[in-house]
Amino acid sequence: MRPNGIALRQNFLLHHARQLGTLSGLLVLGLVLWVLTPHFLTLSNLLNVAEQATIIAIVAVGMTFVILTAGIDLSVGSVLAFAGVVMASALHAGAPLPFALLAGLVTGTVCGLVNGLLITLGRLPPFIATLGMMSVARGTALMYTGGRPISGFSENFRWLATGEVLRVPIPVIVMIGIYAIAFFVLTRTKLGRYTYAIGGNEEATHLSGVNVRFYKTVVYGLAGLFSGLAAILLTARLNSAQPIAGMMYELDAIAATVIGGTSLLGGEGNVLGTLIGALIMAVLRNGLNLLGVSSFLQQVVIGSVIIVAVLIDMALKRRGKYS
Amino acid sequence: METAPLLKMSQISKTFPGVLALDKVDFELRRGEVHVLLGENGAGKSTLMKILSGAYQKSSGEIELDGVPVSIKNPRHAQDLGISTIYQELNLIPHLSIAENIFLGREPSKFASVIDQRALVRAARELLKGLGLTVDPSARVKRLGIAEQQMVEVAKALSLETRILIMDEPTSALSQQEIKQLFATIRRLKEGGVSIIYISHRLEELFELGDRVTVLRDGRSVATCEVAETSKPELIRLMVNRELTEQFPKRQATIGEEILRLEGLTTSGLRDISFSLHKGEVLGIAGLMGAGRTELAQAIFGVEKIEAGQIYVKGKARRITSPRRAINCGIGFLTEDRKSQGLVLRLSVGENLCLPSVDKFTSWGMVDRNKEKLACRRYIQELRIRTPSLKQKVSFLSGGNQQKVVLGKWLCSEAEIFIFDEPTRGVDVGAKTEIYELMDRLTAEGVAIIMISSELPEVLGMSDRVLVMRSGEIAGEFSANEATQERVLQCALMA
Ligand SMILES: Nc1ncnc2c1ncn2[C@@H]1O[C@H](COP(=O)(O)OP(=O)(O)OP(=O)(O)O)[C@@H](O)[C@H]1O
Ligand SMILES: [Mg+2]
């Protein structure tokens, strides 16, 4: 390069400025709650919050992949319910535990892959394809169970939700593991690279010889896989698989992703932000409960927080505070 | 010119994170003049103009309009001051009609803001006629080629009460014919008292059109002079600050065996195309806009559906149905439209460079970022891409440097057959020579190149053989000695 201006090196901080912003939002929120109610900052409550966050956080990982490709997946909540009841009935039919778990994961993945194929081969807009799947998966779960929950499982299975390692609940460990893997996949692997590229400019990516259809289908398959995983943890926690589980989870997952700074236009964002976004939602719910705020008012507050978070993000972006 | 200048920009500086794009630049514009802004890729021309048009805010400096200091807040404000711009990267809305694009934000309405469609179309047709354009104003913009879209931008600027018109490389995508029309329009505007700031990398245009010229180098203004009192070599020296060699390198490649052959290739827009390409050869493809040159490239690259005919690579019949397969056959395709087809603007320079060749740096699905970095650094150096780092978003590079990234992308993929569609669009004189030298080096290594270009001199200067296309067919073939400007043009227009 010829001498042209000062070549500042972009460092990690600058690169993750957006996520640091969200993180400070989370810290401020925590601080406020701590002042308002001392109970908030006890270890047991924080672990409780983390556990509350796990389900949405895991679903939101898949959602982040999908949104990074400039898509959307409205079916994650319904797929979760469907995968849950499939796994539960396998357990009740006496299937060995690993087999039942696998059945749940496979069910979720297959639903996701169907979404992907409808979008890539069927050329449906993601909104429509996954809207259809949302209804089909929910309806199938309801038909399959006759609308009744499937309850009562072995201690072994329930350990997945109740067990602890060094006082940290198993679901929290699973969540951390998933985020570590997802972060690695997005930053270090070909799949991750292509996920960003497809969301940034699908045509240019196709013309660069990337099999766009294949990778898009894989991404929707992943979203289904994570729904299946969330289904396992939720069923174990409730000791019951309900066909109406996961209602509105798609919206919470989208909210977590967007609060975390992933652009709905695709190509921009990462999972660290999503994790913080999911934690913000959980902390908010927990705090409002501790403060005894009515559940009606809670909805109003949470909706407002989502809007304000994105408004602040956009204002900062326009000022060019970070790229 | 005894009166004060219409526009005076003094000591303008602009910094971006990590880049000092403008360093105390002075610039003056007189009434009714065509003032050419000249400089290498990344010298700061577009940035200076974006400050004037309100798209960027200056970091420091003064702007005076008619002797009155102004601070231009946003593009709308600039328009109100009578400053309009045609940007280097076109900014039309593809799904709207031509007329709607021209009057976007200023639609004539009857009452209750119901848009008066008839008046809209009528006014648009007037404007287009003034530009000598015969397209239907209610056609959607996405149906138009780049050249026509450019004309729509011109019409849009004209529809505003414009005193200062900024044109950032308006001719880089136009054909000879259209350029002539544009120049006529510019002269007419000038007579009407409009002042024009004109950016171009084509020095011939400057002598044909310009009154004065200002040269930028590395973000500083190095000189302003009357066009009549300067010369091409002098300007080049001012721009690049070093001696330039002969523009077209002496070709040193020996032409080897056949590497690509097309037999009777037919698609929806191409008829019965046959030719062969050899190792070490540069095959130029000339023709007017819409003659099917880009479509031919797309057919070879697996983008257009082939209806009949056969492609042979190294003697073997190959079915190329997707870009992926084309790349596996060793073909690389540098597309003409870098913004929509060449680059992922939101990704970094490094990520774009490696997009077609990530496979090379991948084992077990994991990208080896060190290897990747090394490869990227190499091409950034080789092509002299001006970027503060590999991590810079490619959208923040200047137009010419973006073009170099597209080039680097295919070099990095180590293809053996390159299809270059308008490879020098928007690159400066120095970089052009570098690209020609690069083509020469590639062919010397045994690579074969198909070069599509609307700039006849470059087709004639670089090719070993020239094919001329007309309405989807090959209308003629010339060897390097036979090919002259007249012959090729005549063949392209009619047999
Ligand atoms: N938004 C931005 N963010 C960061 N850097 C930028 C931005 N816009 C321009 N630059 C940098 O400023 C410098 C000047 O760019 P500019 O686009 O003005 O060049 P130019 O003279 O128009 O070049 P070209 O002939 O290639 O169009 C370049 O180094 C470019 O990378
Ligand atoms: Mg420019």
mmCIF file with all atom_site columns, N, CA, C and O in Angstrom, chain B residues 298-342:
data_model
loop_
_atom_site.group_PDB
_atom_site.id
_atom_site.type_symbol
_atom_site.label_atom_id
_atom_site.label_alt_id
_atom_site.label_comp_id
_atom_site.label_asym_id
_atom_site.label_entity_id
_atom_site.label_seq_id
_atom_site.pdbx_PDB_ins_code
_atom_site.Cartn_x
_atom_site.Cartn_y
_atom_site.Cartn_z
_atom_site.occupancy
_atom_site.B_iso_or_equiv
_atom_site.pdbx_formal_charge
_atom_site.auth_seq_id
_atom_site.auth_comp_id
_atom_site.auth_asym_id
_atom_site.auth_atom_id
_atom_site.pdbx_PDB_model_num
ATOM 1   N N  . GLN B 1 298 ? -21.936 -15.496 -19.533 1.00 0.00 ? 298 GLN B N  1
ATOM 2   C CA . GLN B 1 298 ? -22.781 -16.176 -18.549 1.00 0.00 ? 298 GLN B CA 1
ATOM 3   C C  . GLN B 1 298 ? -23.071 -17.616 -18.958 1.00 0.00 ? 298 GLN B C  1
ATOM 4   O O  . GLN B 1 298 ? -23.159 -18.501 -18.111 1.00 0.00 ? 298 GLN B O  1
ATOM 5   N N  . ALA B 1 299 ? -23.221 -17.822 -20.273 1.00 0.00 ? 299 ALA B N  1
ATOM 6   C CA . ALA B 1 299 ? -23.493 -19.180 -20.741 1.00 0.00 ? 299 ALA B CA 1
ATOM 7   C C  . ALA B 1 299 ? -22.296 -20.080 -20.448 1.00 0.00 ? 299 ALA B C  1
ATOM 8   O O  . ALA B 1 299 ? -22.443 -21.201 -19.975 1.00 0.00 ? 299 ALA B O  1
ATOM 9   N N  . ILE B 1 300 ? -21.093 -19.573 -20.699 1.00 0.00 ? 300 ILE B N  1
ATOM 10  C CA . ILE B 1 300 ? -19.902 -20.383 -20.442 1.00 0.00 ? 300 ILE B CA 1
ATOM 11  C C  . ILE B 1 300 ? -19.761 -20.658 -18.954 1.00 0.00 ? 300 ILE B C  1
ATOM 12  O O  . ILE B 1 300 ? -19.297 -21.695 -18.535 1.00 0.00 ? 300 ILE B O  1
ATOM 13  N N  . PHE B 1 301 ? -20.218 -19.712 -18.140 1.00 0.00 ? 301 PHE B N  1
ATOM 14  C CA . PHE B 1 301 ? -20.029 -19.816 -16.691 1.00 0.00 ? 301 PHE B CA 1
ATOM 15  C C  . PHE B 1 301 ? -21.178 -20.560 -15.995 1.00 0.00 ? 301 PHE B C  1
ATOM 16  O O  . PHE B 1 301 ? -21.218 -20.659 -14.784 1.00 0.00 ? 301 PHE B O  1
ATOM 17  N N  . GLY B 1 302 ? -22.127 -21.045 -16.772 1.00 0.00 ? 302 GLY B N  1
ATOM 18  C CA . GLY B 1 302 ? -23.197 -21.841 -16.164 1.00 0.00 ? 302 GLY B CA 1
ATOM 19  C C  . GLY B 1 302 ? -24.335 -21.035 -15.570 1.00 0.00 ? 302 GLY B C  1
ATOM 20  O O  . GLY B 1 302 ? -25.107 -21.549 -14.772 1.00 0.00 ? 302 GLY B O  1
ATOM 21  N N  . VAL B 1 303 ? -24.431 -19.768 -15.940 1.00 0.00 ? 303 VAL B N  1
ATOM 22  C CA . VAL B 1 303 ? -25.515 -18.950 -15.402 1.00 0.00 ? 303 VAL B CA 1
ATOM 23  C C  . VAL B 1 303 ? -26.717 -18.961 -16.352 1.00 0.00 ? 303 VAL B C  1
ATOM 24  O O  . VAL B 1 303 ? -27.867 -19.048 -15.920 1.00 0.00 ? 303 VAL B O  1
ATOM 25  N N  . GLU B 1 304 ? -26.436 -18.870 -17.649 1.00 0.00 ? 304 GLU B N  1
ATOM 26  C CA . GLU B 1 304 ? -27.507 -18.919 -18.650 1.00 0.00 ? 304 GLU B CA 1
ATOM 27  C C  . GLU B 1 304 ? -27.758 -20.376 -19.019 1.00 0.00 ? 304 GLU B C  1
ATOM 28  O O  . GLU B 1 304 ? -26.821 -21.169 -19.127 1.00 0.00 ? 304 GLU B O  1
ATOM 29  N N  . LYS B 1 305 ? -28.993 -20.716 -19.263 1.00 0.00 ? 305 LYS B N  1
ATOM 30  C CA . LYS B 1 305 ? -29.309 -22.093 -19.630 1.00 0.00 ? 305 LYS B CA 1
ATOM 31  C C  . LYS B 1 305 ? -28.924 -22.322 -21.096 1.00 0.00 ? 305 LYS B C  1
ATOM 32  O O  . LYS B 1 305 ? -29.292 -21.559 -21.979 1.00 0.00 ? 305 LYS B O  1
ATOM 33  N N  . ILE B 1 306 ? -28.180 -23.378 -21.323 1.00 0.00 ? 306 ILE B N  1
ATOM 34  C CA . ILE B 1 306 ? -27.758 -23.695 -22.689 1.00 0.00 ? 306 ILE B CA 1
ATOM 35  C C  . ILE B 1 306 ? -28.813 -24.577 -23.341 1.00 0.00 ? 306 ILE B C  1
ATOM 36  O O  . ILE B 1 306 ? -29.182 -25.622 -22.802 1.00 0.00 ? 306 ILE B O  1
ATOM 37  N N  . GLU B 1 307 ? -29.310 -24.130 -24.492 1.00 0.00 ? 307 GLU B N  1
ATOM 38  C CA . GLU B 1 307 ? -30.379 -24.884 -25.150 1.00 0.00 ? 307 GLU B CA 1
ATOM 39  C C  . GLU B 1 307 ? -29.826 -25.893 -26.141 1.00 0.00 ? 307 GLU B C  1
ATOM 40  O O  . GLU B 1 307 ? -30.397 -26.966 -26.333 1.00 0.00 ? 307 GLU B O  1
ATOM 41  N N  . ALA B 1 308 ? -28.763 -25.521 -26.799 1.00 0.00 ? 308 ALA B N  1
ATOM 42  C CA . ALA B 1 308 ? -28.143 -26.458 -27.736 1.00 0.00 ? 308 ALA B CA 1
ATOM 43  C C  . ALA B 1 308 ? -26.669 -26.143 -27.818 1.00 0.00 ? 308 ALA B C  1
ATOM 44  O O  . ALA B 1 308 ? -26.237 -25.062 -27.440 1.00 0.00 ? 308 ALA B O  1
ATOM 45  N N  . GLY B 1 309 ? -25.912 -27.087 -28.339 1.00 0.00 ? 309 GLY B N  1
ATOM 46  C CA . GLY B 1 309 ? -24.482 -26.849 -28.488 1.00 0.00 ? 309 GLY B CA 1
ATOM 47  C C  . GLY B 1 309 ? -23.703 -27.477 -27.355 1.00 0.00 ? 309 GLY B C  1
ATOM 48  O O  . GLY B 1 309 ? -24.279 -28.035 -26.424 1.00 0.00 ? 309 GLY B O  1
ATOM 49  N N  . GLN B 1 310 ? -22.381 -27.379 -27.434 1.00 0.00 ? 310 GLN B N  1
ATOM 50  C CA . GLN B 1 310 ? -21.537 -28.096 -26.503 1.00 0.00 ? 310 GLN B CA 1
ATOM 51  C C  . GLN B 1 310 ? -20.316 -27.255 -26.138 1.00 0.00 ? 310 GLN B C  1
ATOM 52  O O  . GLN B 1 310 ? -19.816 -26.487 -26.962 1.00 0.00 ? 310 GLN B O  1
ATOM 53  N N  . ILE B 1 311 ? -19.897 -27.382 -24.894 1.00 0.00 ? 311 ILE B N  1
ATOM 54  C CA . ILE B 1 311 ? -18.672 -26.720 -24.449 1.00 0.00 ? 311 ILE B CA 1
ATOM 55  C C  . ILE B 1 311 ? -17.612 -27.789 -24.183 1.00 0.00 ? 311 ILE B C  1
ATOM 56  O O  . ILE B 1 311 ? -17.897 -28.790 -23.517 1.00 0.00 ? 311 ILE B O  1
ATOM 57  N N  . TYR B 1 312 ? -16.424 -27.599 -24.738 1.00 0.00 ? 312 TYR B N  1
ATOM 58  C CA . TYR B 1 312 ? -15.322 -28.521 -24.481 1.00 0.00 ? 312 TYR B CA 1
ATOM 59  C C  . TYR B 1 312 ? -14.246 -27.791 -23.703 1.00 0.00 ? 312 TYR B C  1
ATOM 60  O O  . TYR B 1 312 ? -13.818 -26.710 -24.099 1.00 0.00 ? 312 TYR B O  1
ATOM 61  N N  . VAL B 1 313 ? -13.843 -28.372 -22.574 1.00 0.00 ? 313 VAL B N  1
ATOM 62  C CA . VAL B 1 313 ? -12.719 -27.811 -21.829 1.00 0.00 ? 313 VAL B CA 1
ATOM 63  C C  . VAL B 1 313 ? -11.579 -28.806 -21.928 1.00 0.00 ? 313 VAL B C  1
ATOM 64  O O  . VAL B 1 313 ? -11.749 -29.973 -21.569 1.00 0.00 ? 313 VAL B O  1
ATOM 65  N N  . LYS B 1 314 ? -10.438 -28.366 -22.420 1.00 0.00 ? 314 LYS B N  1
ATOM 66  C CA . LYS B 1 314 ? -9.279  -29.233 -22.648 1.00 0.00 ? 314 LYS B CA 1
ATOM 67  C C  . LYS B 1 314 ? -9.677  -30.485 -23.419 1.00 0.00 ? 314 LYS B C  1
ATOM 68  O O  . LYS B 1 314 ? -9.323  -31.608 -23.052 1.00 0.00 ? 314 LYS B O  1
ATOM 69  N N  . GLY B 1 315 ? -10.517 -30.291 -24.419 1.00 0.00 ? 315 GLY B N  1
ATOM 70  C CA . GLY B 1 315 ? -10.881 -31.399 -25.288 1.00 0.00 ? 315 GLY B CA 1
ATOM 71  C C  . GLY B 1 315 ? -12.013 -32.276 -24.779 1.00 0.00 ? 315 GLY B C  1
ATOM 72  O O  . GLY B 1 315 ? -12.532 -33.100 -25.512 1.00 0.00 ? 315 GLY B O  1
ATOM 73  N N  . LYS B 1 316 ? -12.393 -32.087 -23.506 1.00 0.00 ? 316 LYS B N  1
ATOM 74  C CA . LYS B 1 316 ? -13.460 -32.931 -22.968 1.00 0.00 ? 316 LYS B CA 1
ATOM 75  C C  . LYS B 1 316 ? -14.790 -32.177 -22.966 1.00 0.00 ? 316 LYS B C  1
ATOM 76  O O  . LYS B 1 316 ? -14.843 -31.017 -22.555 1.00 0.00 ? 316 LYS B O  1
ATOM 77  N N  . ALA B 1 317 ? -15.842 -32.851 -23.404 1.00 0.00 ? 317 ALA B N  1
ATOM 78  C CA . ALA B 1 317 ? -17.169 -32.232 -23.374 1.00 0.00 ? 317 ALA B CA 1
ATOM 79  C C  . ALA B 1 317 ? -17.592 -32.059 -21.921 1.00 0.00 ? 317 ALA B C  1
ATOM 80  O O  . ALA B 1 317 ? -17.452 -32.980 -21.124 1.00 0.00 ? 317 ALA B O  1
ATOM 81  N N  . ARG B 1 318 ? -18.042 -30.850 -21.554 1.00 0.00 ? 318 ARG B N  1
ATOM 82  C CA . ARG B 1 318 ? -18.429 -30.595 -20.173 1.00 0.00 ? 318 ARG B CA 1
ATOM 83  C C  . ARG B 1 318 ? -19.827 -30.003 -20.141 1.00 0.00 ? 318 ARG B C  1
ATOM 84  O O  . ARG B 1 318 ? -20.152 -29.136 -20.939 1.00 0.00 ? 318 ARG B O  1
ATOM 85  N N  . ARG B 1 319 ? -20.607 -30.488 -19.196 1.00 0.00 ? 319 ARG B N  1
ATOM 86  C CA . ARG B 1 319 ? -21.917 -29.870 -18.987 1.00 0.00 ? 319 ARG B CA 1
ATOM 87  C C  . ARG B 1 319 ? -21.771 -28.875 -17.843 1.00 0.00 ? 319 ARG B C  1
ATOM 88  O O  . ARG B 1 319 ? -21.576 -29.260 -16.699 1.00 0.00 ? 319 ARG B O  1
ATOM 89  N N  . ILE B 1 320 ? -21.803 -27.600 -18.166 1.00 0.00 ? 320 ILE B N  1
ATOM 90  C CA . ILE B 1 320 ? -21.621 -26.587 -17.127 1.00 0.00 ? 320 ILE B CA 1
ATOM 91  C C  . ILE B 1 320 ? -22.982 -26.002 -16.792 1.00 0.00 ? 320 ILE B C  1
ATOM 92  O O  . ILE B 1 320 ? -23.533 -25.221 -17.543 1.00 0.00 ? 320 ILE B O  1
ATOM 93  N N  . THR B 1 321 ? -23.526 -26.418 -15.655 1.00 0.00 ? 321 THR B N  1
ATOM 94  C CA . THR B 1 321 ? -24.879 -25.985 -15.324 1.00 0.00 ? 321 THR B CA 1
ATOM 95  C C  . THR B 1 321 ? -24.911 -25.029 -14.143 1.00 0.00 ? 321 THR B C  1
ATOM 96  O O  . THR B 1 321 ? -25.966 -24.522 -13.792 1.00 0.00 ? 321 THR B O  1
ATOM 97  N N  . SER B 1 322 ? -23.763 -24.790 -13.518 1.00 0.00 ? 322 SER B N  1
ATOM 98  C CA . SER B 1 322 ? -23.743 -23.846 -12.406 1.00 0.00 ? 322 SER B CA 1
ATOM 99  C C  . SER B 1 322 ? -22.356 -23.234 -12.306 1.00 0.00 ? 322 SER B C  1
ATOM 100 O O  . SER B 1 322 ? -21.390 -23.816 -12.787 1.00 0.00 ? 322 SER B O  1
ATOM 101 N N  . PRO B 1 323 ? -22.250 -22.070 -11.683 1.00 0.00 ? 323 PRO B N  1
ATOM 102 C CA . PRO B 1 323 ? -20.939 -21.451 -11.503 1.00 0.00 ? 323 PRO B CA 1
ATOM 103 C C  . PRO B 1 323 ? -19.964 -22.390 -10.799 1.00 0.00 ? 323 PRO B C  1
ATOM 104 O O  . PRO B 1 323 ? -18.786 -22.436 -11.113 1.00 0.00 ? 323 PRO B O  1
ATOM 105 N N  . ARG B 1 324 ? -20.503 -23.151 -9.850  1.00 0.00 ? 324 ARG B N  1
ATOM 106 C CA . ARG B 1 324 ? -19.669 -24.103 -9.120  1.00 0.00 ? 324 ARG B CA 1
ATOM 107 C C  . ARG B 1 324 ? -18.921 -25.019 -10.103 1.00 0.00 ? 324 ARG B C  1
ATOM 108 O O  . ARG B 1 324 ? -17.731 -25.229 -10.019 1.00 0.00 ? 324 ARG B O  1
ATOM 109 N N  . ARG B 1 325 ? -19.687 -25.569 -11.065 1.00 0.00 ? 325 ARG B N  1
ATOM 110 C CA . ARG B 1 325 ? -19.067 -26.482 -12.039 1.00 0.00 ? 325 ARG B CA 1
ATOM 111 C C  . ARG B 1 325 ? -18.080 -25.755 -12.927 1.00 0.00 ? 325 ARG B C  1
ATOM 112 O O  . ARG B 1 325 ? -17.040 -26.289 -13.284 1.00 0.00 ? 325 ARG B O  1
ATOM 113 N N  . ALA B 1 326 ? -18.446 -24.533 -13.292 1.00 0.00 ? 326 ALA B N  1
ATOM 114 C CA . ALA B 1 326 ? -17.541 -23.761 -14.140 1.00 0.00 ? 326 ALA B CA 1
ATOM 115 C C  . ALA B 1 326 ? -16.207 -23.568 -13.421 1.00 0.00 ? 326 ALA B C  1
ATOM 116 O O  . ALA B 1 326 ? -15.139 -23.747 -14.004 1.00 0.00 ? 326 ALA B O  1
ATOM 117 N N  . ILE B 1 327 ? -16.272 -23.248 -12.135 1.00 0.00 ? 327 ILE B N  1
ATOM 118 C CA . ILE B 1 327 ? -15.048 -23.023 -11.370 1.00 0.00 ? 327 ILE B CA 1
ATOM 119 C C  . ILE B 1 327 ? -14.253 -24.320 -11.277 1.00 0.00 ? 327 ILE B C  1
ATOM 120 O O  . ILE B 1 327 ? -13.033 -24.323 -11.399 1.00 0.00 ? 327 ILE B O  1
ATOM 121 N N  . ASN B 1 328 ? -14.955 -25.431 -11.104 1.00 0.00 ? 328 ASN B N  1
ATOM 122 C CA . ASN B 1 328 ? -14.260 -26.712 -11.073 1.00 0.00 ? 328 ASN B CA 1
ATOM 123 C C  . ASN B 1 328 ? -13.582 -27.030 -12.399 1.00 0.00 ? 328 ASN B C  1
ATOM 124 O O  . ASN B 1 328 ? -12.607 -27.773 -12.436 1.00 0.00 ? 328 ASN B O  1
ATOM 125 N N  . CYS B 1 329 ? -14.132 -26.487 -13.488 1.00 0.00 ? 329 CYS B N  1
ATOM 126 C CA . CYS B 1 329 ? -13.495 -26.673 -14.793 1.00 0.00 ? 329 CYS B CA 1
ATOM 127 C C  . CYS B 1 329 ? -12.337 -25.691 -14.974 1.00 0.00 ? 329 CYS B C  1
ATOM 128 O O  . CYS B 1 329 ? -11.729 -25.645 -16.045 1.00 0.00 ? 329 CYS B O  1
ATOM 129 N N  . GLY B 1 330 ? -12.089 -24.857 -13.986 1.00 0.00 ? 330 GLY B N  1
ATOM 130 C CA . GLY B 1 330 ? -10.986 -23.907 -14.084 1.00 0.00 ? 330 GLY B CA 1
ATOM 131 C C  . GLY B 1 330 ? -11.349 -22.592 -14.741 1.00 0.00 ? 330 GLY B C  1
ATOM 132 O O  . GLY B 1 330 ? -10.503 -21.910 -15.298 1.00 0.00 ? 330 GLY B O  1
ATOM 133 N N  . ILE B 1 331 ? -12.635 -22.236 -14.679 1.00 0.00 ? 331 ILE B N  1
ATOM 134 C CA . ILE B 1 331 ? -13.059 -20.982 -15.301 1.00 0.00 ? 331 ILE B CA 1
ATOM 135 C C  . ILE B 1 331 ? -13.326 -19.937 -14.219 1.00 0.00 ? 331 ILE B C  1
ATOM 136 O O  . ILE B 1 331 ? -13.881 -20.246 -13.173 1.00 0.00 ? 331 ILE B O  1
ATOM 137 N N  . GLY B 1 332 ? -12.921 -18.717 -14.462 1.00 0.00 ? 332 GLY B N  1
ATOM 138 C CA . GLY B 1 332 ? -13.222 -17.615 -13.557 1.00 0.00 ? 332 GLY B CA 1
ATOM 139 C C  . GLY B 1 332 ? -13.934 -16.516 -14.321 1.00 0.00 ? 332 GLY B C  1
ATOM 140 O O  . GLY B 1 332 ? -13.619 -16.269 -15.481 1.00 0.00 ? 332 GLY B O  1
ATOM 141 N N  . PHE B 1 333 ? -14.883 -15.852 -13.701 1.00 0.00 ? 333 PHE B N  1
ATOM 142 C CA . PHE B 1 333 ? -15.708 -14.870 -14.417 1.00 0.00 ? 333 PHE B CA 1
ATOM 143 C C  . PHE B 1 333 ? -15.762 -13.570 -13.627 1.00 0.00 ? 333 PHE B C  1
ATOM 144 O O  . PHE B 1 333 ? -16.342 -13.511 -12.552 1.00 0.00 ? 333 PHE B O  1
ATOM 145 N N  . LEU B 1 334 ? -15.129 -12.558 -14.159 1.00 0.00 ? 334 LEU B N  1
ATOM 146 C CA . LEU B 1 334 ? -15.159 -11.248 -13.535 1.00 0.00 ? 334 LEU B CA 1
ATOM 147 C C  . LEU B 1 334 ? -16.358 -10.496 -14.111 1.00 0.00 ? 334 LEU B C  1
ATOM 148 O O  . LEU B 1 334 ? -16.334 -10.091 -15.255 1.00 0.00 ? 334 LEU B O  1
ATOM 149 N N  . THR B 1 335 ? -17.402 -10.355 -13.307 1.00 0.00 ? 335 THR B N  1
ATOM 150 C CA . THR B 1 335 ? -18.652 -9.788  -13.820 1.00 0.00 ? 335 THR B CA 1
ATOM 151 C C  . THR B 1 335 ? -18.557 -8.280  -13.999 1.00 0.00 ? 335 THR B C  1
ATOM 152 O O  . THR B 1 335 ? -17.741 -7.621  -13.363 1.00 0.00 ? 335 THR B O  1
ATOM 153 N N  . GLU B 1 336 ? -19.417 -7.744  -14.851 1.00 0.00 ? 336 GLU B N  1
ATOM 154 C CA . GLU B 1 336 ? -19.312 -6.320  -15.152 1.00 0.00 ? 336 GLU B CA 1
ATOM 155 C C  . GLU B 1 336 ? -19.918 -5.449  -14.053 1.00 0.00 ? 336 GLU B C  1
ATOM 156 O O  . GLU B 1 336 ? -19.514 -4.319  -13.867 1.00 0.00 ? 336 GLU B O  1
ATOM 157 N N  . ASP B 1 337 ? -20.909 -5.978  -13.341 1.00 0.00 ? 337 ASP B N  1
ATOM 158 C CA . ASP B 1 337 ? -21.591 -5.158  -12.343 1.00 0.00 ? 337 ASP B CA 1
ATOM 159 C C  . ASP B 1 337 ? -21.083 -5.532  -10.954 1.00 0.00 ? 337 ASP B C  1
ATOM 160 O O  . ASP B 1 337 ? -21.572 -6.442  -10.328 1.00 0.00 ? 337 ASP B O  1
ATOM 161 N N  . ARG B 1 338 ? -20.084 -4.803  -10.480 1.00 0.00 ? 338 ARG B N  1
ATOM 162 C CA . ARG B 1 338 ? -19.419 -5.251  -9.257  1.00 0.00 ? 338 ARG B CA 1
ATOM 163 C C  . ARG B 1 338 ? -20.308 -5.140  -8.034  1.00 0.00 ? 338 ARG B C  1
ATOM 164 O O  . ARG B 1 338 ? -20.216 -5.922  -7.114  1.00 0.00 ? 338 ARG B O  1
ATOM 165 N N  . LYS B 1 339 ? -21.202 -4.165  -8.034  1.00 0.00 ? 339 LYS B N  1
ATOM 166 C CA . LYS B 1 339 ? -22.003 -3.952  -6.837  1.00 0.00 ? 339 LYS B CA 1
ATOM 167 C C  . LYS B 1 339 ? -22.999 -5.098  -6.631  1.00 0.00 ? 339 LYS B C  1
ATOM 168 O O  . LYS B 1 339 ? -23.154 -5.586  -5.529  1.00 0.00 ? 339 LYS B O  1
ATOM 169 N N  . SER B 1 340 ? -23.675 -5.519  -7.690  1.00 0.00 ? 340 SER B N  1
ATOM 170 C CA . SER B 1 340 ? -24.702 -6.531  -7.479  1.00 0.00 ? 340 SER B CA 1
ATOM 171 C C  . SER B 1 340 ? -24.204 -7.947  -7.731  1.00 0.00 ? 340 SER B C  1
ATOM 172 O O  . SER B 1 340 ? -24.756 -8.891  -7.191  1.00 0.00 ? 340 SER B O  1
ATOM 173 N N  . GLN B 1 341 ? -23.155 -8.111  -8.531  1.00 0.00 ? 341 GLN B N  1
ATOM 174 C CA . GLN B 1 341 ? -22.759 -9.476  -8.855  1.00 0.00 ? 341 GLN B CA 1
ATOM 175 C C  . GLN B 1 341 ? -21.344 -9.832  -8.415  1.00 0.00 ? 341 GLN B C  1
ATOM 176 O O  . GLN B 1 341 ? -21.018 -10.998 -8.299  1.00 0.00 ? 341 GLN B O  1
ATOM 177 N N  . GLY B 1 342 ? -20.538 -8.814  -8.192  1.00 0.00 ? 342 GLY B N  1
ATOM 178 C CA . GLY B 1 342 ? -19.131 -9.112  -7.954  1.00 0.00 ? 342 GLY B CA 1
ATOM 179 C C  . GLY B 1 342 ? -18.768 -9.198  -6.491  1.00 0.00 ? 342 GLY B C  1
ATOM 180 O O  . GLY B 1 342 ? -17.937 -9.997  -6.099  1.00 0.00 ? 342 GLY B O  1
#
